């Protein structure tokens, strides 16, 4: 009996040891994969210190005496005809204004759609859902002409276009959330003498905060990275965004300015990665709640 | 609350009208114009001239038809293969990263990272990397369609595996351990647990990810534009880029481009509706 027990304990120990070993193997394997996974980003950083010819011909080499150029590429991206900094500012203006406008307008709109039961709110809601499955190519030409006619082709006015084209997703996520908010809370506010406006801003909006963060993150990721809409809508001679400039560097001039491209990409990616590492929990939550829209 | 808000049109103007107006400008009007203009010949908004279904027949005629159908098959094949590849990899990674070993959180963080970049940056990065490899074989991404196809596939795997993994991880974490324990006690091996318990229970995540990757594959544009630019003689030109080029790289073809865009919309819409129907019928079970 005692013998039997001893072997049992031994085998349990063995299983533990076995698990520990397999855990270590998993950790090592994933560490290796992770290094490969971030390699493309590291490569951009390394190449941003090399001459543009050596980037094109041997992107995998580390810089040596002949190919190392220090911060020349950054200087070129920022200070010469590339005008990368003004693109960065445009991108920031467009993203911040558009996201703020979308969050503000669609959250109010969603509240109205949920609380007012009428044919026009229903029609609007379904039309917004419908807009989510329409690919951009379907409307790109007429949209660019409409916005030209209305003069919505500058960084401060393009948020209206984003509000229009992005209303579907935001409205869908907000209404989905509001469906689960009980009426009693608002009724209590009403008895206390709040009108719809005060009720919305002091009672409903605070409850919506988690969804607002999720929607905000999804919309930020979309608008910051968007290429075709701003390219077609903005007056491209005066206003470029980061993706537009990076694409432009590759074809707009006779020679591909790989050095400036690498430097611009480092400048663009670094703050995003830092922001991601700080806000990771929110970003993951945003992704998950956005994925439910399928 | 409803009565007050319904009675006074001021609330309508404040709450709904701003979004409604923007939605008209940003979607409804261009969409309506797009449908109408697909039956017209035009270069700007001022010379629109009704031509009936001529644009639609032109899509499939001669060389034009061949290029369009090639890009259709390229896109369809790409959407299917990338959907399978991304979901299989993402699911495997998610299963492994929900086990208890050191560093799973860090690995999840790293896998998701490429998602932060937009299509243009992704395309640029992989163009340098892949051309750097291909140059040793005296080829580039644009020399043939296969290179472009594989390049786009690698790019999309890198971009989307992390995103789908997060959805799968959430699905997997929703399964209670009791079920697996019970199955183990009943003598099920790990393969049986995977196929009989885990996979059926994460089916909602699987159908969602499949839908997302499939539509992303069909609608792919930015990555295609920057990575291959459509390749030499359209050898890696996908549908969205083909439509774009019909509009903006040629004179007098905008009507045909708009007609293609309508067909493209119908295709993507059909996939979305099919997906919705399948999900609904599963939920009804």
Coordinates of C-alpha atoms in Angstrom, one line a residue:
Chain A
X1 CA 0.0 0.0 0.0
X2 CA 2.7 2.4 1.0
X3 CA 4.7 1.3 -2.0
X4 CA 1.8 2.1 -4.3
X5 CA 1.5 5.5 -2.8
X6 CA 5.1 6.3 -3.3
X7 CA 5.0 5.4 -7.0
X8 CA 1.9 7.6 -7.4
X9 CA 3.7 10.5 -5.9
X10 CA 6.7 9.8 -8.1
X11 CA 4.6 9.8 -11.2
X12 CA 2.8 13.0 -10.2
X13 CA 6.2 14.6 -9.7
X14 CA 7.3 13.3 -13.1
X15 CA 4.2 14.8 -14.7
X16 CA 5.0 18.1 -13.1
X17 CA 8.6 18.0 -14.3
X18 CA 7.4 17.1 -17.7
X19 CA 5.0 20.0 -17.8
X20 CA 7.7 22.4 -16.7
X21 CA 10.0 21.2 -19.5
X22 CA 7.2 21.6 -22.1
X23 CA 6.4 25.0 -20.7
X24 CA 10.0 26.1 -21.1
X25 CA 10.1 24.7 -24.7
X26 CA 6.9 26.6 -25.5
X27 CA 8.4 29.8 -24.1
X28 CA 11.6 29.4 -26.2
X29 CA 9.7 28.5 -29.4
X30 CA 7.4 31.5 -29.0
X31 CA 10.3 33.8 -28.2
X32 CA 11.9 32.8 -31.5
X33 CA 8.7 33.3 -33.4
X34 CA 8.2 36.7 -31.7
X35 CA 11.6 37.8 -32.8
X36 CA 10.7 37.0 -36.4
X37 CA 7.4 38.7 -35.9
X38 CA 8.9 42.0 -34.9
X39 CA 11.8 41.8 -37.3
X40 CA 10.1 43.8 -40.1
X41 CA 9.7 46.7 -37.7
X42 CA 13.3 46.4 -36.5
X43 CA 14.4 46.3 -40.1
X44 CA 12.7 49.7 -40.7
X45 CA 14.6 51.2 -37.8
X46 CA 17.9 49.8 -38.8
X47 CA 17.5 50.9 -42.4
X48 CA 16.5 54.4 -41.4
X49 CA 20.3 55.0 -40.7
X50 CA 21.5 53.7 -44.1
X51 CA 22.0 55.3 -47.5
X52 CA 19.0 55.0 -49.8
X53 CA 21.0 52.9 -52.3
X54 CA 22.0 50.3 -49.7
X55 CA 18.4 50.1 -48.4
X56 CA 17.2 49.0 -51.8
X57 CA 20.0 46.6 -52.6
X58 CA 20.7 45.0 -49.2
X59 CA 17.9 45.7 -46.8
X60 CA 19.1 42.9 -44.4
X61 CA 22.6 44.3 -43.7
X62 CA 23.5 46.3 -40.7
X63 CA 24.9 49.7 -41.5
X64 CA 28.8 49.8 -41.9
X65 CA 31.2 52.7 -42.5
X66 CA 30.2 53.2 -46.1
X67 CA 26.4 52.9 -45.7
X68 CA 25.9 54.6 -42.3
X69 CA 24.4 58.1 -42.7
X70 CA 23.5 59.0 -39.1
X71 CA 20.3 61.1 -39.0
X72 CA 20.5 62.4 -42.6
X73 CA 17.4 60.5 -43.6
X74 CA 15.4 62.0 -40.8
X75 CA 16.7 65.4 -41.8
X76 CA 15.6 64.8 -45.4
X77 CA 12.2 63.6 -44.3
X78 CA 11.6 66.6 -42.1
X79 CA 13.4 69.4 -43.7
X80 CA 13.4 69.1 -47.4
X81 CA 10.7 69.0 -50.1
X82 CA 9.1 65.9 -48.5
X83 CA 7.3 68.0 -46.0
X84 CA 6.6 65.1 -43.8
X85 CA 5.9 67.1 -40.7
X86 CA 3.0 69.0 -42.2
X87 CA 1.6 65.6 -43.3
X88 CA 1.9 64.4 -39.7
X89 CA 0.1 67.5 -38.5
X90 CA -2.7 67.0 -41.0
X91 CA -3.1 63.4 -40.0
X92 CA -3.3 64.4 -36.4
X93 CA -5.9 67.2 -37.1
X94 CA -8.0 64.9 -39.2
X95 CA -7.9 62.0 -36.8
X96 CA -8.6 63.9 -33.7
X97 CA -11.3 66.1 -35.2
X98 CA -13.0 63.2 -37.0
X99 CA -13.0 60.9 -34.0
X100 CA -14.3 63.6 -31.7
X101 CA -17.0 64.5 -34.1
X102 CA -18.0 60.9 -34.7
X103 CA -18.2 60.1 -31.0
X104 CA -20.2 63.2 -30.1
X105 CA -22.7 63.1 -33.0
X106 CA -23.3 59.3 -33.2
X107 CA -23.7 58.8 -29.5
X108 CA -26.4 61.4 -29.4
X109 CA -27.9 60.0 -32.5
X110 CA -27.9 56.5 -31.1
X111 CA -29.7 57.7 -28.0
X112 CA -32.4 59.3 -30.1
X113 CA -32.7 56.2 -32.4
X114 CA -33.1 53.9 -29.4
X115 CA -35.5 56.1 -27.3
X116 CA -37.7 57.4 -30.1
X117 CA -39.7 54.7 -31.7
X118 CA -40.7 56.1 -35.1
X119 CA -40.5 55.1 -38.8
X120 CA -37.8 57.6 -39.6
X121 CA -35.4 56.5 -36.8
X122 CA -35.9 52.9 -37.9
X123 CA -35.3 53.7 -41.5
X124 CA -32.2 55.7 -40.6
X125 CA -30.9 52.9 -38.4
X126 CA -31.2 50.2 -41.1
X127 CA -29.8 52.5 -43.8
X128 CA -26.7 52.9 -41.5
X129 CA -26.4 49.2 -41.1
X130 CA -26.6 48.8 -44.9
X131 CA -23.8 51.4 -45.4
X132 CA -21.5 49.1 -43.4
X133 CA -21.4 46.5 -46.2
X134 CA -20.9 48.9 -49.0
X135 CA -17.2 48.9 -50.2
X136 CA -15.6 52.3 -50.6
X137 CA -15.0 51.9 -54.3
X138 CA -18.7 51.9 -54.9
X139 CA -19.0 55.6 -53.8
X140 CA -15.5 56.9 -54.2
X141 CA -15.9 58.9 -57.4
X142 CA -19.3 60.5 -56.7
X143 CA -18.1 61.2 -53.1
X144 CA -15.0 63.0 -54.2
X145 CA -17.1 65.1 -56.6
X146 CA -19.7 65.9 -54.0
X147 CA -17.1 66.9 -51.4
X148 CA -15.3 69.0 -54.0
X149 CA -18.5 70.8 -54.8
X150 CA -19.3 71.4 -51.1
X151 CA -15.7 72.5 -50.4
X152 CA -15.1 69.7 -47.8
X153 CA -11.6 69.1 -49.1
X154 CA -9.5 70.5 -46.2
X155 CA -8.3 68.8 -42.9
X156 CA -10.8 70.7 -40.8
X157 CA -13.8 69.8 -42.9
X158 CA -13.1 66.3 -43.9
X159 CA -14.3 65.1 -40.5
X160 CA -17.8 65.7 -41.8
X161 CA -17.1 63.1 -44.6
X162 CA -15.8 60.7 -42.0
X163 CA -18.8 61.2 -39.8
X164 CA -21.0 60.3 -42.8
X165 CA -19.1 57.3 -44.1
X166 CA -18.2 56.0 -40.6
X167 CA -21.6 56.6 -39.0
X168 CA -22.7 53.0 -39.5
X169 CA -20.2 51.2 -37.3
X170 CA -20.3 53.8 -34.5
X171 CA -24.1 53.9 -34.5
X172 CA -24.4 50.2 -34.5
X173 CA -22.1 49.8 -31.5
X174 CA -23.7 52.6 -29.5
X175 CA -27.3 51.4 -30.1
X176 CA -26.3 47.8 -29.3
X177 CA -25.0 49.1 -25.9
X178 CA -27.9 51.4 -25.2
X179 CA -30.4 48.6 -25.8
X180 CA -29.1 47.1 -22.5
X181 CA -29.5 50.3 -20.5
X182 CA -32.7 50.2 -18.4
X183 CA -35.1 53.1 -18.8
X184 CA -35.6 53.4 -15.0
X185 CA -32.3 55.3 -14.6
X186 CA -33.4 58.0 -17.0
X187 CA -36.9 58.1 -15.6
X188 CA -35.4 58.8 -12.2
X189 CA -33.4 61.7 -13.7
X190 CA -36.6 63.0 -15.4
X191 CA -38.5 62.9 -12.1
X192 CA -35.7 65.0 -10.7
X193 CA -36.5 67.5 -13.4
X194 CA -33.9 66.8 -16.1
X195 CA -34.9 67.3 -19.7
X196 CA -33.6 65.0 -22.5
X197 CA -30.4 67.0 -23.0
X198 CA -29.4 67.1 -19.4
X199 CA -30.4 63.5 -19.0
X200 CA -28.3 62.5 -21.9
X201 CA -25.2 64.4 -20.9
X202 CA -25.3 63.8 -17.1
X203 CA -26.8 60.3 -16.9
X204 CA -26.5 58.4 -20.2
X205 CA -23.2 59.6 -21.5
X206 CA -21.2 58.5 -18.3
X207 CA -22.8 55.0 -18.6
X208 CA -21.6 54.8 -22.2
X209 CA -18.0 55.6 -21.4
X210 CA -16.6 52.1 -22.0
X211 CA -18.3 51.8 -25.4
X212 CA -17.1 55.4 -26.3
X213 CA -13.5 54.3 -25.6
X214 CA -13.9 51.2 -27.8
X215 CA -15.5 53.1 -30.6
X216 CA -12.9 55.8 -30.3
X217 CA -10.1 53.4 -30.6
X218 CA -11.6 51.6 -33.6
X219 CA -12.3 54.8 -35.4
X220 CA -8.8 56.2 -34.6
X221 CA -7.1 53.1 -36.0
X222 CA -9.2 53.4 -39.2
X223 CA -8.9 57.1 -39.8
X224 CA -5.2 57.4 -38.9
X225 CA -4.3 54.6 -41.4
X226 CA -6.8 55.5 -44.1
X227 CA -5.3 56.2 -47.5
X228 CA -7.8 56.3 -50.3
X229 CA -10.6 58.5 -48.8
X230 CA -8.3 61.4 -47.9
X231 CA -6.3 60.9 -51.1
X232 CA -9.5 61.4 -53.2
X233 CA -11.3 63.9 -51.0
X234 CA -8.5 66.3 -49.8
X235 CA -7.1 68.9 -52.1
X236 CA -3.9 66.9 -52.6
X237 CA -1.8 69.8 -53.7
X238 CA -2.0 71.5 -50.3
X239 CA -2.9 68.7 -47.9
X240 CA -1.3 65.3 -47.6
X241 CA -1.6 62.8 -44.8
X242 CA 1.1 60.4 -43.5
X243 CA 0.0 57.4 -45.7
X244 CA -0.3 59.7 -48.7
X245 CA 3.2 61.0 -48.3
X246 CA 4.7 57.6 -47.8
X247 CA 3.0 56.3 -50.9
X248 CA 4.0 59.6 -52.7
X249 CA 7.7 59.1 -51.9
X250 CA 7.6 55.9 -53.8
X251 CA 6.2 57.2 -57.1
X252 CA 5.8 61.0 -57.0
X253 CA 9.5 61.7 -57.7
X254 CA 11.8 60.2 -60.3
X255 CA 13.8 58.3 -57.7
X256 CA 12.4 56.3 -54.8
X257 CA 13.5 58.0 -51.6
X258 CA 14.0 54.9 -49.5
X259 CA 15.9 56.8 -46.8
X260 CA 13.2 59.4 -46.3
X261 CA 10.6 56.7 -46.4
X262 CA 12.3 54.7 -43.6
X263 CA 12.8 57.7 -41.4
X264 CA 9.1 58.8 -41.9
X265 CA 7.9 55.3 -41.0
X266 CA 10.0 55.3 -37.8
X267 CA 8.6 58.7 -36.8
X268 CA 5.1 57.4 -37.5
X269 CA 5.3 53.9 -36.0
X270 CA 7.1 54.8 -32.7
X271 CA 4.4 56.9 -31.1
X272 CA 1.8 54.3 -32.2
X273 CA 3.7 51.5 -30.6
X274 CA 4.2 53.4 -27.4
X275 CA 0.5 54.4 -27.3
X276 CA -0.4 50.7 -27.9
X277 CA 1.7 49.5 -25.1
X278 CA 0.1 52.0 -22.7
X279 CA -3.5 51.5 -23.8
X280 CA -3.3 47.8 -24.7
X281 CA -6.2 46.7 -22.5
X282 CA -8.5 49.3 -24.1
X283 CA -7.4 48.5 -27.6
X284 CA -8.0 44.8 -27.2
X285 CA -11.4 45.5 -25.8
X286 CA -12.2 47.8 -28.7
X287 CA -11.1 45.2 -31.2
X288 CA -13.3 42.6 -29.5
X289 CA -16.4 44.8 -29.3
X290 CA -15.8 45.9 -32.9
X291 CA -15.6 42.3 -34.1
X292 CA -19.0 41.6 -32.8
X293 CA -20.5 43.7 -35.6
X294 CA -20.2 40.9 -38.1
Chain B
X1 CA -38.8 60.8 -22.4
X2 CA -39.9 59.5 -25.7
X3 CA -43.0 61.7 -25.8
X4 CA -41.0 64.9 -25.0
X5 CA -38.4 64.1 -27.6
X6 CA -41.0 63.2 -30.3
X7 CA -43.1 66.3 -29.7
X8 CA -40.4 69.0 -29.9
X9 CA -38.6 69.0 -33.3
X10 CA -35.7 70.8 -31.6
X11 CA -34.6 67.5 -30.1
X12 CA -34.6 65.9 -33.5
X13 CA -32.4 68.7 -34.9
X14 CA -30.0 68.4 -32.0
X15 CA -29.7 64.7 -31.6
X16 CA -30.2 63.2 -35.1
X17 CA -29.9 65.9 -37.7
X18 CA -26.1 66.4 -37.7
X19 CA -25.3 62.7 -38.2
X20 CA -28.2 62.5 -40.7
X21 CA -26.8 65.4 -42.8
X22 CA -23.3 64.0 -42.8
X23 CA -24.7 60.6 -43.7
X24 CA -26.5 62.1 -46.7
X25 CA -23.3 63.8 -47.9
X26 CA -20.9 60.9 -47.1
X27 CA -23.1 58.0 -48.1
X28 CA -26.6 58.3 -49.4
X29 CA -26.1 60.9 -52.1
X30 CA -22.8 59.3 -53.5
X31 CA -24.4 55.9 -53.3
X32 CA -27.4 57.0 -55.3
X33 CA -25.3 58.8 -57.8
X34 CA -23.0 55.8 -58.1
X35 CA -25.9 53.6 -59.1
X36 CA -27.2 56.1 -61.6
X37 CA -23.8 56.9 -63.0
X38 CA -23.0 53.3 -63.7
X39 CA -25.5 53.6 -66.6
X40 CA -23.9 56.8 -67.9
X41 CA -20.8 58.0 -69.8
X42 CA -19.0 60.8 -67.9
X43 CA -15.7 62.3 -67.1
X44 CA -16.8 65.0 -64.6
X45 CA -20.2 65.7 -63.0
X46 CA -21.1 68.1 -65.9
X47 CA -21.0 65.8 -68.8
X48 CA -23.1 62.9 -67.6
X49 CA -24.8 61.2 -70.4
X50 CA -27.2 58.2 -70.2
X51 CA -26.0 55.2 -72.1
X52 CA -28.0 52.3 -70.6
X53 CA -26.3 49.0 -69.9
X54 CA -23.4 49.7 -72.3
X55 CA -20.9 50.1 -69.4
X56 CA -21.9 46.7 -68.0
X57 CA -21.4 44.9 -71.4
X58 CA -18.1 46.7 -71.9
X59 CA -16.8 45.2 -68.6
X60 CA -16.7 41.7 -70.1
X61 CA -15.6 42.6 -73.7
X62 CA -12.3 41.6 -75.3
X63 CA -9.1 42.5 -73.4
X64 CA -10.9 44.5 -70.8
X65 CA -13.0 41.4 -69.9
X66 CA -10.0 39.2 -69.6
X67 CA -8.2 41.5 -67.3
X68 CA -11.3 42.0 -65.1
X69 CA -12.0 38.3 -64.9
X70 CA -8.4 37.6 -64.1
X71 CA -8.5 40.1 -61.3
X72 CA -11.7 38.5 -60.1
X73 CA -10.2 35.0 -59.9
X74 CA -7.0 36.3 -58.3
X75 CA -9.2 38.1 -55.7
X76 CA -11.5 35.1 -55.0
X77 CA -8.6 32.7 -54.7
X78 CA -6.7 35.1 -52.5
X79 CA -9.7 35.7 -50.3
X80 CA -10.3 31.9 -49.8
X81 CA -6.6 31.0 -49.3
X82 CA -5.9 33.9 -47.0
X83 CA -9.0 33.1 -44.9
X84 CA -8.0 29.5 -44.4
X85 CA -4.3 30.3 -43.7
X86 CA -5.0 33.2 -41.3
X87 CA -7.7 31.4 -39.3
X88 CA -5.8 28.2 -39.0
X89 CA -2.6 29.9 -37.8
X90 CA -4.5 32.4 -35.5
X91 CA -6.5 29.5 -34.0
X92 CA -3.4 27.4 -33.3
X93 CA -1.6 30.4 -31.8
X94 CA -4.6 31.2 -29.6
X95 CA -4.9 27.6 -28.3
X96 CA -1.2 27.6 -27.4
X97 CA -1.2 31.1 -25.9
X98 CA -4.1 30.3 -23.6
X99 CA -2.0 27.6 -22.0
X100 CA -0.1 28.5 -18.8
X101 CA 3.5 29.1 -19.8
X102 CA 5.8 32.0 -19.2
X103 CA 5.4 35.1 -21.4
X104 CA 2.0 34.4 -23.1
X105 CA 0.9 38.0 -22.5
X106 CA 4.0 39.4 -24.0
X107 CA 3.6 37.1 -27.0
X108 CA 0.0 38.2 -27.5
X109 CA 1.1 41.8 -27.4
X110 CA 3.7 41.2 -30.1
X111 CA 1.5 39.2 -32.4
X112 CA -1.1 42.0 -32.4
X113 CA 1.3 44.7 -33.1
X114 CA 1.3 44.7 -37.0
X115 CA -2.4 45.6 -36.8
X116 CA -1.5 49.1 -35.7
X117 CA 0.0 49.9 -39.1
X118 CA -2.1 50.9 -42.1
X119 CA -2.1 49.2 -45.4
X120 CA 0.4 51.7 -47.0
X121 CA 3.0 51.2 -44.3
X122 CA 2.6 47.4 -44.4
X123 CA 2.9 47.3 -48.1
X124 CA 6.0 49.5 -48.1
X125 CA 7.7 47.4 -45.4
X126 CA 7.1 44.1 -47.1
X127 CA 8.0 45.5 -50.5
X128 CA 11.5 46.1 -49.2
X129 CA 11.8 42.8 -47.3
X130 CA 10.4 40.6 -50.1
X131 CA 12.2 42.3 -52.9
X132 CA 15.4 42.0 -50.9
X133 CA 14.9 38.2 -50.9
X134 CA 13.6 37.9 -54.5
X135 CA 16.5 40.0 -55.9
X136 CA 18.8 37.0 -55.2
X137 CA 16.7 35.0 -57.7
X138 CA 16.7 37.9 -60.1
X139 CA 13.0 38.5 -59.7
X140 CA 10.8 41.1 -58.0
X141 CA 7.2 41.1 -56.6
X142 CA 5.9 42.3 -59.9
X143 CA 7.6 40.0 -62.4
X144 CA 4.9 37.4 -62.1
X145 CA 1.5 37.0 -60.5
X146 CA 2.6 34.2 -58.2
X147 CA 5.2 36.3 -56.5
X148 CA 2.6 39.0 -56.0
X149 CA 0.1 36.5 -54.7
X150 CA 2.5 35.0 -52.2
X151 CA 3.8 38.4 -51.1
X152 CA 0.3 39.6 -50.4
X153 CA -0.5 36.4 -48.6
X154 CA 2.6 36.8 -46.3
X155 CA 1.7 40.4 -45.7
X156 CA -1.9 39.7 -44.8
X157 CA -1.0 36.8 -42.5
X158 CA 1.4 39.1 -40.7
X159 CA -1.2 41.8 -40.3
X160 CA -4.3 39.8 -39.4
X161 CA -3.1 36.8 -37.4
X162 CA -2.8 38.9 -34.2
X163 CA -6.3 40.4 -34.6
X164 CA -8.0 37.1 -35.2
X165 CA -5.9 35.5 -32.4
X166 CA -7.4 38.0 -29.9
X167 CA -10.9 37.1 -30.9
X168 CA -10.1 33.4 -30.6
X169 CA -8.4 33.9 -27.2
X170 CA -11.5 35.6 -25.9
X171 CA -13.7 32.7 -27.3
X172 CA -11.4 30.1 -25.8
X173 CA -11.3 31.8 -22.4
X174 CA -15.1 31.6 -22.4
X175 CA -15.1 27.8 -22.2
X176 CA -15.2 26.6 -18.6
X177 CA -12.5 24.2 -17.6
X178 CA -15.1 21.9 -16.0
X179 CA -16.3 20.7 -19.4
X180 CA -12.8 19.7 -20.4
X181 CA -12.2 18.1 -17.0
X182 CA -15.4 16.1 -17.3
X183 CA -14.4 14.9 -20.7
X184 CA -11.0 13.9 -19.5
X185 CA -12.6 11.9 -16.7
X186 CA -14.8 10.2 -19.2
X187 CA -11.6 9.1 -21.0
X188 CA -11.5 11.6 -23.9
X189 CA -8.0 12.3 -25.3
X190 CA -6.7 15.8 -26.1
X191 CA -7.6 15.5 -29.8
X192 CA -11.2 14.5 -29.0
X193 CA -11.4 17.4 -26.6
X194 CA -10.2 19.8 -29.3
X195 CA -12.6 18.6 -32.0
X196 CA -15.6 17.6 -29.9
X197 CA -15.6 20.4 -27.2
X198 CA -13.3 23.3 -28.0
X199 CA -14.0 23.8 -31.7
X200 CA -17.8 23.5 -31.4
X201 CA -17.9 25.9 -28.5
X202 CA -15.8 28.6 -30.3
X203 CA -17.9 28.3 -33.4
X204 CA -19.2 31.9 -33.0
X205 CA -15.6 33.2 -33.0
X206 CA -14.7 31.0 -36.0
X207 CA -17.6 32.3 -38.1
X208 CA -16.9 35.9 -37.2
X209 CA -13.2 35.6 -38.0
X210 CA -14.0 33.8 -41.3
X211 CA -16.3 36.5 -42.3
X212 CA -13.9 39.3 -41.4
X213 CA -10.9 37.7 -43.2
X214 CA -13.0 36.8 -46.2
X215 CA -14.4 40.3 -46.7
X216 CA -11.0 41.9 -45.9
X217 CA -9.6 39.6 -48.7
X218 CA -12.2 40.7 -51.2
X219 CA -11.9 44.4 -50.4
X220 CA -8.1 44.5 -50.2
X221 CA -6.8 47.7 -51.7
X222 CA -4.1 49.7 -49.9
X223 CA -1.7 46.7 -49.5
X224 CA -2.2 45.7 -53.1
X225 CA -1.5 49.3 -54.3
X226 CA 1.7 49.7 -52.3
X227 CA 3.1 46.1 -52.4
X228 CA 2.7 45.3 -56.1
X229 CA 0.8 48.2 -57.6
X230 CA -1.0 45.6 -59.6
X231 CA 2.2 44.1 -61.0
X232 CA 3.4 44.0 -64.6
X233 CA 0.5 43.8 -67.0
X234 CA -2.0 43.6 -64.2
X235 CA -0.6 40.2 -63.0
X236 CA -1.4 40.9 -59.4
X237 CA -4.2 43.4 -59.7
X238 CA -7.1 42.7 -57.4
X239 CA -10.7 43.8 -57.9
X240 CA -10.6 47.0 -55.9
X241 CA -7.4 48.1 -57.6
X242 CA -8.8 47.1 -61.0
X243 CA -11.8 49.4 -60.4
X244 CA -9.5 52.2 -59.2
X245 CA -7.3 51.9 -62.2
X246 CA -10.3 51.9 -64.5
X247 CA -11.4 55.2 -63.0
X248 CA -8.1 57.0 -62.6
X249 CA -5.5 55.6 -65.0
X250 CA -7.6 55.9 -68.2
X251 CA -9.5 58.5 -70.0
X252 CA -13.2 57.9 -70.9
X253 CA -13.6 54.7 -68.8
X254 CA -15.1 56.2 -65.6
X255 CA -18.6 54.9 -66.5
X256 CA -17.2 51.4 -66.9
X257 CA -15.3 51.8 -63.6
X258 CA -18.6 52.8 -61.8
X259 CA -20.4 49.8 -63.3
X260 CA -17.6 47.5 -62.1
X261 CA -17.9 49.1 -58.6
X262 CA -21.6 48.3 -58.6
X263 CA -20.9 44.6 -59.4
X264 CA -18.2 44.7 -56.7
X265 CA -20.7 46.0 -54.2
X266 CA -23.2 43.3 -55.1
X267 CA -20.5 40.6 -54.6
X268 CA -19.3 41.9 -51.2
X269 CA -23.0 42.5 -50.1
X270 CA -23.9 38.9 -51.1
X271 CA -21.1 37.5 -49.0
X272 CA -22.2 39.6 -46.1
X273 CA -25.8 38.5 -46.3
X274 CA -24.8 34.9 -46.8
X275 CA -22.7 35.1 -43.7
X276 CA -25.5 36.7 -41.7
X277 CA -28.0 34.0 -42.8
X278 CA -25.6 31.2 -41.8
X279 CA -24.9 32.8 -38.4
X280 CA -28.6 33.3 -37.7
X281 CA -29.5 29.7 -38.7
X282 CA -26.8 28.5 -36.3
X283 CA -28.0 30.6 -33.5
X284 CA -31.5 29.3 -34.0
X285 CA -30.2 25.7 -33.4

